[in-house]
Amino acid sequence: MDGSRYLPISEHGLIGDLRTAALVGTNGTIDWYCCPRFDAPSVFASILDADRGGSFELAADVPARTRQFYFPDTNVLITRFYAADGVAEIQDFMPVVDESREADRHRLIRRVICVRGVLPFRARIAPRFGYGTETHTVELVGGHAVFSSSSLSLVLTATVPVETDGVDVWSHFKLLEGESVVFALDRVSAEVSPRSCPIWEAERQFQGTVLFWRRWLSRSQYHGRWREMVHRSALVLKLLTYVPTGAIVAAPTAGLPEQIGGERNWDYRYVWVRDAAFCVYAMLRLGFTSEAEAFMGFISEHGIMRGSSAGGPLQIMYGIDGRCDLPEYELTHLEGHLGSAPVRVGNAATEQLQLDIYGALIDSVYLYDKWGQPISSGHWDEVSAVVDWLCDHWDQPDEGVWETRGGRRNFVYSRLMCWVAIERAIRIANRRGLPADLPRWRQSRDAIYRQIMRQGWSAERGAFVQGLGSDVLDASVLMMPMAKFISPADPKWLSTLDALTTDLVSDSLVYRYDPEASPDGLRGSEGTFSICSFWYVEALTRAGRLEEARLAFEKMLTYANHLGLYAEEIGRTGEQLGNFPQAFTHLSLISAAFNLDRVLG
């Protein structure tokens, strides 16, 4: 495997229009882009197969160093090229449009500006539709290049001449100081006709996009330490929202490996109830109530709490349009990032039972009722029905928070979050004077508490453990004090924190569990889990170990990429692993920063 054909996962920035997103490499190449929405088949996917995936290359045509940064307080990405005879930059962005017909254009603008001297550039636009399975044609018509496949048509407009061989389009041009060139890639259809993008239009859309992101970010109420990192995380979470429905995807990518060369390659372009509910908490913490409101709308409009499958009212994940069926299959024609196969799309974990999602969702409803809008009567009826179901079904094995494929077990974290679901519902009922079977709810809540205390505690390990009656440690129990299940100063909790530190923490980085001690049904190992590392910071903070918490947090910040972005995991030598960027990691950074800053005063 020739590693030079692939940029590392961390060497990318993200742009988007709140409907879909694209990864832009530090070399100027767009190597991941799905159109017209997050979960659509890819148009550019050379991050998963350098030969068959397709890409939009744009770079200096001479040896050059590159640096990448975001235009301040926005999701407009700048990639700069420093060469012997000049300096130039690419400004990449997708205008965020409210008007639905224009929004369906999904315009992607790449503006190249020479800021010093002179610099030659080359561009090559090589889409490969349908994850690289569909053929397409190219026609040059009236200054546009029209790419047509059976499922999608894209139009490229450029302010320089382009050539084509009927499959790809390319251009070579030279820029003098102060000169610029614009490429715009639009989706076109019967409703959306081709439209050129002259230099003045690109400038207008650049200003509009900058204004949109700055106006949005100005609603943040966070003024504490690490503000730039917290705000960058908020901007990432906003990019992962699908505005038409209020859905929030776990990540904008599919198939990026948790272990290079391994088989842990999943599709994260869906709404995990847990991730999205935690996201609501992070957004509310910063003062962004409309995102929480939109997600609550997604939950109620798509009848998420009114499901009636054999596994219970909730599925663990849904499509961004609320659909329940996400069939998983392998793209065997793609070699995978650095040979990490198989590349999977869809997600078979929809079939899993993960009882912790009930706690995550009802906790977010509780917080929205507290900090956003009071719960509606209809919504309360749904919550009550879910809690009634949970009172009958909490005491059973499930696949657990980590979605293991090694069979169902009695996970302590699942029990903990069932306790959270019932406990928060009791709080809402008491605060609002709402009807509920409170004696029954309290009985179930207390039964869960006693079971965790008796069977979830290992005297031998001096710690709360992964499963009832087991001796295996698991980082998910870091949520115990955050969920207000146990006092952060409780001797049993402090002993657990010490045991986790000894067994699962490596230089502030935290492993989820030991796959050898707790087989998860998959081959290979994985990196440390970044959400667990931020949970660890928060657990140290709540335990009053502020020096350790602050150092662990500062160390975690050094593992971000050059833009402040994180994937799901961090490998042995600090490399980003898994889908990128990952909502889970960024929302836990926000929570850890918020709580640590508040305690530091």
Coordinates of C-alpha atoms in Angstrom, one line a residue:
M1 CA 0.0 0.0 0.0
D2 CA 1.5 3.3 -1.2
G3 CA 0.8 5.6 1.8
S4 CA 1.7 8.7 -0.2
R5 CA -1.6 8.4 -2.2
Y6 CA -3.6 9.2 1.0
L7 CA -3.5 12.3 3.2
P8 CA -3.8 11.4 6.9
I9 CA -7.4 11.8 8.3
S10 CA -6.3 14.7 10.4
E11 CA -5.0 16.7 7.4
H12 CA -8.4 17.9 6.5
G13 CA -10.9 20.7 7.1
L14 CA -14.7 20.6 6.8
I15 CA -17.1 22.9 4.9
G16 CA -20.8 22.5 4.5
D17 CA -24.2 24.1 3.9
L18 CA -26.2 22.4 6.8
R19 CA -27.5 19.8 4.3
T20 CA -24.2 18.1 3.3
A21 CA -20.5 18.6 3.8
A22 CA -17.1 18.2 2.1
L23 CA -13.6 17.4 3.4
V24 CA -10.8 19.6 2.0
G25 CA -7.2 18.3 2.4
T26 CA -4.2 20.5 3.3
N27 CA -3.1 19.8 -0.3
G28 CA -6.1 21.6 -1.7
T29 CA -8.0 18.4 -2.8
I30 CA -11.6 17.8 -1.9
D31 CA -11.6 14.0 -1.3
W32 CA -15.0 13.5 0.3
Y33 CA -18.3 15.0 -0.8
C34 CA -21.8 13.6 -0.9
C35 CA -24.6 15.3 -2.8
P36 CA -27.3 16.4 -2.3
R37 CA -27.2 15.4 1.4
F38 CA -25.0 13.9 4.1
D39 CA -26.2 10.3 3.4
A40 CA -26.3 10.5 -0.4
P41 CA -23.8 8.4 -2.4
S42 CA -20.4 10.1 -2.8
V43 CA -19.3 12.3 -5.7
F44 CA -15.7 12.6 -4.4
A45 CA -14.4 9.8 -2.2
S46 CA -10.6 9.5 -3.0
I47 CA -10.1 9.4 0.8
L48 CA -11.5 5.9 0.6
D49 CA -10.0 4.9 -2.8
A50 CA -7.3 7.1 -4.4
D51 CA -8.0 5.6 -7.8
R52 CA -11.7 5.0 -8.0
G53 CA -13.2 7.4 -5.5
G54 CA -13.0 10.7 -7.4
S55 CA -11.7 14.1 -6.3
F56 CA -11.5 17.8 -7.0
E57 CA -7.8 18.7 -7.1
L58 CA -6.8 22.4 -6.9
A59 CA -3.2 23.3 -6.0
A60 CA -0.1 25.3 -6.9
D61 CA 1.6 23.8 -10.0
V62 CA 5.1 24.2 -8.4
P63 CA 6.5 22.9 -5.2
A64 CA 4.9 24.7 -2.3
R65 CA 4.3 24.5 1.5
T66 CA 0.7 24.7 2.6
R67 CA -1.1 26.0 5.7
Q68 CA -4.8 25.7 6.5
F69 CA -7.0 27.8 8.8
Y70 CA -10.6 28.9 9.2
F71 CA -11.6 32.5 8.4
P72 CA -12.1 33.7 12.0
D73 CA -15.4 32.7 13.6
T74 CA -16.7 31.0 10.5
N75 CA -16.7 27.7 8.6
V76 CA -15.0 29.3 5.6
L77 CA -11.8 27.3 5.0
I78 CA -8.5 28.9 3.7
T79 CA -5.7 26.8 2.3
R80 CA -2.5 28.8 1.7
F81 CA 0.3 27.9 -0.7
Y82 CA 3.8 29.3 -0.1
A83 CA 6.2 28.9 -3.1
A84 CA 9.5 30.4 -4.2
D85 CA 7.8 33.0 -6.5
G86 CA 4.6 33.8 -4.7
V87 CA 1.9 33.1 -2.1
A88 CA -1.7 32.3 -2.9
E89 CA -4.8 30.9 -1.1
I90 CA -7.9 28.9 -1.8
Q91 CA -11.1 30.0 -0.1
D92 CA -13.5 27.0 0.2
F93 CA -17.1 27.5 1.3
M94 CA -20.7 26.5 0.7
P95 CA -23.2 29.3 0.9
V96 CA -25.9 28.6 3.5
V97 CA -29.2 29.5 1.7
D98 CA -32.7 29.6 3.2
E99 CA -34.7 29.7 0.0
S100 CA -35.4 26.0 -0.8
R101 CA -34.8 26.1 -4.5
E102 CA -31.4 27.8 -4.2
A103 CA -30.6 25.5 -1.2
D104 CA -31.1 22.6 -3.6
R105 CA -28.2 23.9 -5.7
H106 CA -25.7 23.0 -2.9
R107 CA -23.2 25.4 -4.4
L108 CA -19.5 24.7 -3.5
I109 CA -17.3 27.7 -4.2
R110 CA -13.5 27.5 -4.6
R111 CA -11.9 30.9 -5.0
V112 CA -8.1 31.2 -5.6
I113 CA -6.4 34.5 -4.8
C114 CA -2.8 35.3 -5.4
V115 CA -1.7 37.5 -2.5
R116 CA 2.0 38.0 -3.4
G117 CA 4.2 37.5 -6.4
V118 CA 3.1 35.0 -9.1
L119 CA 1.9 31.4 -8.9
P120 CA 0.8 28.8 -11.5
F121 CA -2.1 26.6 -10.5
R122 CA -3.7 23.4 -11.8
A123 CA -7.2 22.1 -11.3
R124 CA -8.7 18.7 -12.0
I125 CA -12.3 17.9 -11.4
A126 CA -12.9 14.1 -11.5
P127 CA -16.3 13.1 -9.9
R128 CA -17.1 9.4 -9.5
F129 CA -20.8 9.2 -9.0
G130 CA -22.6 6.7 -6.8
Y131 CA -19.6 5.8 -4.6
G132 CA -17.7 5.3 -7.9
T133 CA -20.1 2.8 -9.4
E134 CA -22.0 5.0 -11.9
T135 CA -20.6 6.1 -15.3
H136 CA -21.0 9.7 -16.4
T137 CA -20.5 12.1 -19.3
V138 CA -19.1 15.6 -19.5
E139 CA -20.2 18.3 -22.0
L140 CA -18.8 21.8 -22.3
V141 CA -21.9 24.0 -22.9
G142 CA -21.8 27.8 -22.9
G143 CA -18.9 28.1 -20.6
H144 CA -20.2 25.4 -18.2
A145 CA -19.0 21.8 -17.8
V146 CA -22.0 19.6 -17.3
F147 CA -21.3 16.3 -15.5
S148 CA -24.3 13.9 -16.0
S149 CA -24.8 10.5 -14.3
S150 CA -28.0 8.4 -14.0
S151 CA -28.7 9.8 -10.5
L152 CA -27.2 13.3 -10.4
S153 CA -26.1 16.2 -12.6
L154 CA -23.5 18.7 -11.5
V155 CA -22.4 21.9 -13.4
L156 CA -18.9 23.4 -13.0
T157 CA -18.5 27.1 -13.8
A158 CA -15.0 28.6 -13.9
T159 CA -13.6 32.1 -14.6
V160 CA -10.7 30.4 -16.6
P161 CA -10.9 28.1 -19.6
V162 CA -11.3 24.4 -18.9
E163 CA -10.7 21.3 -21.0
T164 CA -12.3 17.8 -20.9
D165 CA -11.7 14.3 -22.1
G166 CA -15.4 13.4 -21.6
V167 CA -14.8 12.1 -18.1
D168 CA -12.8 14.6 -16.2
V169 CA -12.3 18.4 -16.5
W170 CA -9.0 20.3 -16.0
S171 CA -7.4 23.7 -16.2
H172 CA -3.9 25.3 -15.9
F173 CA -3.6 29.0 -15.1
K174 CA -1.2 31.5 -13.7
L175 CA -2.1 34.2 -11.2
L176 CA -0.4 37.5 -10.6
E177 CA -0.6 39.4 -7.3
G178 CA -4.2 40.6 -6.7
E179 CA -5.7 38.3 -9.4
S180 CA -8.3 35.6 -8.6
V181 CA -10.1 32.7 -10.2
V182 CA -13.4 31.2 -9.2
F183 CA -14.7 27.6 -9.5
A184 CA -18.3 26.8 -8.5
L185 CA -19.8 23.4 -8.5
D186 CA -23.6 23.2 -8.5
R187 CA -26.1 20.5 -8.4
V188 CA -28.7 21.1 -11.2
S189 CA -32.1 19.6 -11.9
A190 CA -35.4 20.4 -13.5
E191 CA -36.0 22.9 -10.8
V192 CA -32.5 24.3 -10.5
S193 CA -31.0 25.6 -13.7
P194 CA -27.3 26.3 -14.3
R195 CA -26.0 29.7 -13.1
S196 CA -22.6 31.1 -13.6
C197 CA -20.5 32.4 -10.7
P198 CA -18.5 35.5 -11.8
I199 CA -15.9 37.0 -9.5
W200 CA -18.3 39.6 -8.1
E201 CA -20.9 36.9 -7.3
A202 CA -18.3 34.8 -5.5
E203 CA -17.3 37.8 -3.4
R204 CA -21.0 38.5 -2.5
Q205 CA -21.5 34.9 -1.5
F206 CA -18.3 34.9 0.5
Q207 CA -19.4 37.9 2.4
G208 CA -22.9 36.4 3.0
T209 CA -21.4 33.1 4.2
V210 CA -19.0 34.9 6.6
L211 CA -21.9 37.0 7.9
F212 CA -24.2 33.9 8.4
W213 CA -21.6 32.0 10.5
R214 CA -20.6 35.1 12.6
R215 CA -24.2 36.0 13.3
W216 CA -24.9 32.4 14.4
L217 CA -21.8 32.2 16.6
S218 CA -22.6 35.6 18.2
R219 CA -25.5 33.9 20.0
S220 CA -23.0 31.9 22.1
Q221 CA -23.0 32.8 25.8
Y222 CA -19.7 31.2 26.5
H223 CA -16.9 33.7 27.6
G224 CA -14.7 31.3 29.6
R225 CA -11.2 29.8 29.0
W226 CA -10.4 27.9 25.7
R227 CA -13.1 30.0 24.0
E228 CA -11.6 29.4 20.5
M229 CA -11.7 25.6 20.9
V230 CA -15.2 25.7 22.4
H231 CA -16.5 27.8 19.6
R232 CA -14.8 25.8 16.9
S233 CA -16.5 22.7 18.4
A234 CA -19.8 24.5 18.3
L235 CA -19.2 25.4 14.7
V236 CA -18.5 21.8 13.9
L237 CA -21.7 20.6 15.6
K238 CA -23.7 23.2 13.6
L239 CA -22.1 21.9 10.4
L240 CA -23.3 18.4 11.3
T241 CA -27.0 19.5 11.5
Y242 CA -29.4 18.8 8.7
V243 CA -31.5 21.9 8.6
P244 CA -34.6 20.5 6.7
T245 CA -35.5 18.2 9.6
G246 CA -33.3 19.3 12.7
A247 CA -31.4 16.0 12.6
I248 CA -27.8 15.9 13.8
V249 CA -25.4 13.3 12.2
A250 CA -22.7 11.6 14.2
A251 CA -20.1 12.4 11.6
P252 CA -20.2 13.5 7.9
T253 CA -18.1 10.5 6.7
A254 CA -18.3 6.8 6.2
G255 CA -15.7 4.0 6.2
L256 CA -12.8 5.9 7.8
P257 CA -10.9 3.3 9.9
E258 CA -10.6 3.0 13.6
Q259 CA -7.5 1.0 13.0
I260 CA -5.4 1.4 9.8
G261 CA -5.8 -1.7 7.7
G262 CA -8.5 -3.1 10.1
E263 CA -12.2 -3.9 9.6
R264 CA -13.7 -1.4 12.1
N265 CA -15.0 0.9 9.3
W266 CA -18.5 2.2 9.8
D267 CA -21.0 4.7 8.3
Y268 CA -21.7 7.5 10.7
R269 CA -23.9 9.8 8.5
Y270 CA -27.0 9.1 10.5
V271 CA -28.8 10.3 13.7
W272 CA -27.7 8.3 16.7
V273 CA -30.3 9.2 19.4
R274 CA -27.5 9.2 22.1
D275 CA -25.1 11.4 20.2
A276 CA -27.8 13.9 19.1
A277 CA -29.2 14.1 22.6
F278 CA -25.8 14.8 24.1
C279 CA -25.4 17.4 21.4
V280 CA -28.5 19.1 22.6
Y281 CA -27.0 19.3 26.1
A282 CA -23.8 20.9 24.7
M283 CA -25.7 23.4 22.5
L284 CA -28.0 24.4 25.4
R285 CA -24.9 24.9 27.6
L286 CA -23.6 27.5 25.2
G287 CA -27.0 29.2 24.7
F288 CA -28.0 27.8 21.3
T289 CA -31.6 26.9 22.0
S290 CA -32.9 26.9 18.4
E291 CA -30.8 23.8 17.5
A292 CA -32.2 22.0 20.6
E293 CA -35.7 23.1 19.5
A294 CA -35.1 21.8 16.0
F295 CA -33.9 18.4 17.3
M296 CA -37.0 18.1 19.6
G297 CA -39.0 18.9 16.5
F298 CA -37.3 16.0 14.7
I299 CA -38.1 13.7 17.6
S300 CA -41.8 14.6 17.7
E301 CA -42.5 15.0 13.9
H302 CA -41.1 11.6 13.0
G303 CA -42.8 9.9 15.9
I304 CA -39.4 8.7 17.3
M305 CA -40.9 8.0 20.8
R306 CA -44.0 6.4 19.3
G307 CA -42.1 3.4 17.7
S308 CA -43.5 -0.1 18.4
S309 CA -40.8 -2.5 17.3
A310 CA -40.1 -5.7 19.4
G311 CA -37.0 -4.0 20.8
G312 CA -39.0 -1.1 22.3
P313 CA -40.3 2.4 21.3
L314 CA -36.8 3.7 20.2
Q315 CA -34.3 2.6 17.7
I316 CA -30.7 3.5 18.4
M317 CA -30.4 5.5 15.1
Y318 CA -32.4 7.0 12.3
G319 CA -31.9 8.4 8.9
I320 CA -31.6 12.2 8.7
D321 CA -35.2 12.2 7.2
G322 CA -36.4 10.1 10.2
R323 CA -36.5 6.7 8.3
C324 CA -35.9 3.6 10.3
D325 CA -34.4 1.3 7.8
L326 CA -30.6 1.8 7.1
P327 CA -29.5 -1.5 5.4
E328 CA -25.8 -2.1 5.7
Y329 CA -23.7 -3.3 2.7
E330 CA -20.1 -3.3 1.6
L331 CA -18.5 -1.3 -1.2
T332 CA -16.2 -4.1 -2.3
H333 CA -14.8 -2.1 -5.3
L334 CA -13.3 0.5 -3.0
E335 CA -9.9 -0.4 -1.4
G336 CA -10.6 1.7 1.8
H337 CA -8.5 4.4 3.3
L338 CA -4.9 3.1 3.3
G339 CA -6.3 -0.3 2.4
S340 CA -8.7 -0.4 5.4
A341 CA -11.5 -2.7 4.1
P342 CA -14.3 -3.3 4.0
V343 CA -15.9 0.1 3.4
R344 CA -19.4 -0.1 4.7
V345 CA -22.4 2.1 4.0
G346 CA -25.7 1.9 5.9
N347 CA -25.6 0.6 9.4
A348 CA -26.8 -2.8 10.7
A349 CA -26.5 -1.6 14.3
T350 CA -30.1 -0.2 13.9
E351 CA -31.2 -3.7 15.0
Q352 CA -29.3 -3.5 18.3
L353 CA -30.9 -3.0 21.7
Q354 CA -29.1 -0.2 23.5
L355 CA -31.1 0.7 26.6
D356 CA -28.8 3.7 27.4
I357 CA -30.4 5.8 24.6
Y358 CA -33.6 6.2 26.8
G359 CA -31.6 8.0 29.4
A360 CA -29.7 10.2 26.9
L361 CA -33.0 11.3 25.2
I362 CA -35.1 11.9 28.3
D363 CA -32.2 13.8 29.9
S364 CA -32.1 16.1 26.8
V365 CA -35.9 16.5 27.1
Y366 CA -35.5 17.4 30.8
L367 CA -32.8 20.0 30.0
Y368 CA -34.8 21.5 27.1
D369 CA -37.8 21.8 29.4
K370 CA -35.5 23.5 32.0
W371 CA -33.5 25.8 29.7
G372 CA -35.5 26.0 26.5
Q373 CA -39.3 25.7 26.2
P374 CA -41.6 23.9 28.7
I375 CA -42.6 20.5 27.5
S376 CA -45.9 20.2 25.5
S377 CA -48.7 18.0 26.7
G378 CA -48.4 15.7 23.6
H379 CA -44.6 15.4 24.2
W380 CA -45.2 14.5 27.8
D381 CA -47.6 11.8 26.8
E382 CA -44.8 10.3 24.7
V383 CA -42.3 10.6 27.5
S384 CA -44.6 8.9 30.0
A385 CA -45.3 6.0 27.6
V386 CA -41.6 5.5 27.1
V387 CA -40.9 5.5 30.9
D388 CA -43.8 3.1 31.5
W389 CA -42.2 0.8 28.9
L390 CA -38.8 1.2 30.5
C391 CA -40.1 0.2 34.0
D392 CA -41.0 -3.2 32.5
H393 CA -37.9 -3.7 30.4
W394 CA -34.8 -2.2 32.0
D395 CA -33.7 -5.4 33.6
Q396 CA -32.4 -7.2 30.5
P397 CA -29.1 -7.6 28.6
D398 CA -28.3 -5.4 25.6
E399 CA -25.5 -4.6 23.2
G400 CA -24.5 -1.5 25.2
V401 CA -23.2 1.9 24.4
W402 CA -20.2 0.7 22.4
E403 CA -22.3 -1.2 19.9
T404 CA -20.3 -4.4 20.4
R405 CA -21.1 -7.2 18.0
G406 CA -20.2 -9.9 20.6
G407 CA -23.7 -10.6 22.0
R408 CA -25.9 -9.0 24.6
R409 CA -24.7 -8.5 28.2
N410 CA -25.9 -6.8 31.4
F411 CA -23.9 -3.5 31.0
V412 CA -23.8 -1.2 34.0
Y413 CA -23.9 1.9 31.7
S414 CA -27.2 0.8 30.2
R415 CA -28.6 0.3 33.7
L416 CA -27.2 3.7 34.8
M417 CA -28.9 5.5 31.8
C418 CA -32.2 3.7 32.5
W419 CA -32.0 5.1 36.0
V420 CA -31.4 8.6 34.4
A421 CA -34.4 8.3 32.1
I422 CA -36.8 7.5 35.0
E423 CA -35.2 9.9 37.4
R424 CA -35.4 12.9 35.0
A425 CA -39.0 12.0 34.1
I426 CA -39.9 12.1 37.8
R427 CA -38.2 15.5 38.0
I428 CA -40.2 16.9 35.1
A429 CA -43.5 15.5 36.5
N430 CA -42.8 17.1 39.9
R431 CA -41.6 20.4 38.5
R432 CA -44.5 20.8 36.1
G433 CA -47.2 19.0 38.1
L434 CA -47.8 16.6 35.2
P435 CA -49.7 13.2 35.5
A436 CA -47.5 10.2 36.0
D437 CA -47.5 6.8 37.7
L438 CA -44.9 8.1 40.2
P439 CA -45.0 5.3 42.8
R440 CA -44.2 2.8 40.0
W441 CA -41.5 5.0 38.5
R442 CA -39.8 5.5 41.9
Q443 CA -39.9 1.8 42.6
S444 CA -38.1 1.0 39.3
R445 CA -35.6 3.9 39.7
D446 CA -34.7 2.6 43.2
A447 CA -34.5 -1.0 42.0
I448 CA -32.0 0.0 39.3
Y449 CA -29.9 2.0 41.9
R450 CA -29.7 -1.0 44.3
Q451 CA -28.8 -3.4 41.5
I452 CA -25.9 -1.2 40.3
M453 CA -24.7 -0.7 43.8
R454 CA -24.8 -4.5 44.6
Q455 CA -23.9 -6.1 41.3
G456 CA -22.2 -3.3 39.4
W457 CA -19.5 -2.8 42.1
S458 CA -16.5 -5.1 42.2
A459 CA -14.9 -5.3 45.7
E460 CA -11.9 -7.1 44.1
R461 CA -11.3 -4.2 41.7
G462 CA -12.5 -1.5 44.1
A463 CA -14.5 -0.1 41.2
F464 CA -17.7 0.0 39.3
V465 CA -17.3 -2.3 36.3
Q466 CA -18.5 -2.9 32.8
G467 CA -21.1 -5.5 33.5
L468 CA -23.1 -6.9 36.4
G469 CA -20.9 -9.3 38.3
S470 CA -17.9 -8.8 36.1
D471 CA -14.3 -7.5 36.9
V472 CA -13.7 -5.7 33.6
L473 CA -13.3 -1.9 33.7
D474 CA -15.1 0.3 31.3
A475 CA -14.7 4.1 30.7
S476 CA -18.5 4.5 30.3
V477 CA -18.9 4.5 34.1
L478 CA -17.2 7.9 34.0
M479 CA -20.7 9.2 33.4
M480 CA -21.9 8.2 36.9
P481 CA -21.1 11.5 38.6
M482 CA -22.1 13.5 35.5
A483 CA -25.5 11.8 35.5
K484 CA -25.8 12.7 39.2
F485 CA -26.2 9.0 40.1
I486 CA -23.4 9.2 42.6
S487 CA -21.6 12.0 44.5
P488 CA -18.2 12.8 42.8
A489 CA -16.7 12.7 46.3
D490 CA -18.2 9.3 47.2
P491 CA -15.4 6.9 48.3
K492 CA -16.6 4.2 45.9
W493 CA -16.5 6.7 43.1
L494 CA -13.0 8.0 44.0
S495 CA -11.8 4.4 44.1
T496 CA -13.3 3.8 40.7
L497 CA -11.6 6.8 39.3
D498 CA -8.2 5.6 40.6
A499 CA -8.8 2.1 39.1
L500 CA -9.7 3.6 35.7
T501 CA -6.7 5.9 35.8
T502 CA -4.4 2.9 36.4
D503 CA -6.0 0.5 33.8
L504 CA -7.4 2.6 30.9
V505 CA -5.7 6.0 30.9
S506 CA -2.5 6.6 28.9
D507 CA -1.1 10.2 29.1
S508 CA -4.7 11.7 29.6
L509 CA -6.0 9.5 26.7
V510 CA -8.6 7.0 27.7
Y511 CA -9.4 3.5 26.2
R512 CA -13.1 2.4 26.2
Y513 CA -12.2 -1.0 27.6
D514 CA -9.7 -3.8 27.1
P515 CA -11.0 -5.8 24.0
E516 CA -8.9 -8.8 25.2
A517 CA -10.6 -8.8 28.7
S518 CA -14.0 -8.1 27.1
P519 CA -14.2 -9.5 23.5
D520 CA -16.5 -7.3 21.3
G521 CA -16.9 -9.6 18.4
L522 CA -14.5 -7.7 16.1
R523 CA -10.9 -8.4 15.0
G524 CA -8.2 -5.9 15.7
S525 CA -7.6 -3.2 18.2
E526 CA -8.5 0.4 18.4
G527 CA -7.2 3.7 19.6
T528 CA -8.1 5.7 22.7
F529 CA -11.7 7.1 22.6
S530 CA -11.7 10.9 22.7
I531 CA -15.1 11.3 24.2
C532 CA -13.9 9.1 27.1
S533 CA -10.8 11.3 27.5
F534 CA -13.0 14.4 27.9
W535 CA -15.4 12.5 30.3
Y536 CA -12.2 11.8 32.3
V537 CA -11.4 15.5 32.5
E538 CA -14.9 16.2 33.7
A539 CA -14.8 13.4 36.3
L540 CA -11.5 14.7 37.7
T541 CA -13.1 18.2 37.7
R542 CA -16.1 17.1 39.7
A543 CA -13.9 15.1 42.1
G544 CA -12.0 18.3 42.9
R545 CA -8.8 17.1 41.3
L546 CA -8.4 20.4 39.3
E547 CA -4.6 20.3 38.7
E548 CA -5.0 16.8 37.1
A549 CA -8.1 17.9 35.2
R550 CA -6.6 21.0 33.8
L551 CA -3.4 19.2 32.7
A552 CA -5.4 16.3 31.1
F553 CA -7.6 18.8 29.2
E554 CA -4.6 20.8 28.0
K555 CA -3.0 17.6 26.8
M556 CA -6.2 16.6 24.9
L557 CA -6.1 19.9 23.1
T558 CA -2.7 19.1 21.7
Y559 CA -4.3 16.0 20.0
A560 CA -6.6 18.2 17.9
N561 CA -5.7 18.7 14.3
H562 CA -4.4 22.0 13.0
L563 CA -7.9 23.4 12.9
G564 CA -9.1 22.2 16.3
L565 CA -11.0 19.2 14.8
Y566 CA -11.1 15.6 16.2
A567 CA -12.0 12.2 14.8
E568 CA -13.5 9.5 17.1
E569 CA -10.3 8.1 18.3
I570 CA -6.6 8.8 18.7
G571 CA -3.9 6.2 17.8
R572 CA -0.7 5.2 19.5
T573 CA 1.4 8.0 17.9
G574 CA -1.3 10.7 18.2
E575 CA -2.9 10.2 14.8
Q576 CA -6.7 10.8 14.3
L577 CA -8.7 7.6 13.7
G578 CA -12.3 6.9 12.7
N579 CA -14.9 9.1 11.1
F580 CA -14.1 12.8 11.0
P581 CA -14.9 15.1 12.5
Q582 CA -16.9 13.4 15.2
A583 CA -19.9 15.1 17.0
F584 CA -19.4 13.0 20.1
T585 CA -15.8 14.2 20.7
H586 CA -16.7 17.9 20.1
L587 CA -19.7 17.9 22.3
S588 CA -17.7 16.3 25.2
L589 CA -15.0 18.9 24.7
I590 CA -17.6 21.7 25.2
S591 CA -19.0 20.0 28.3
A592 CA -15.5 19.4 29.8
A593 CA -14.4 23.0 29.1
F594 CA -17.6 24.5 30.4
N595 CA -17.5 22.6 33.7
L596 CA -13.7 23.0 34.3
D597 CA -13.8 26.7 33.5
R598 CA -16.7 27.2 35.9
V599 CA -14.9 25.4 38.8
L600 CA -11.6 27.2 38.1
G601 CA -13.6 30.5 38.5

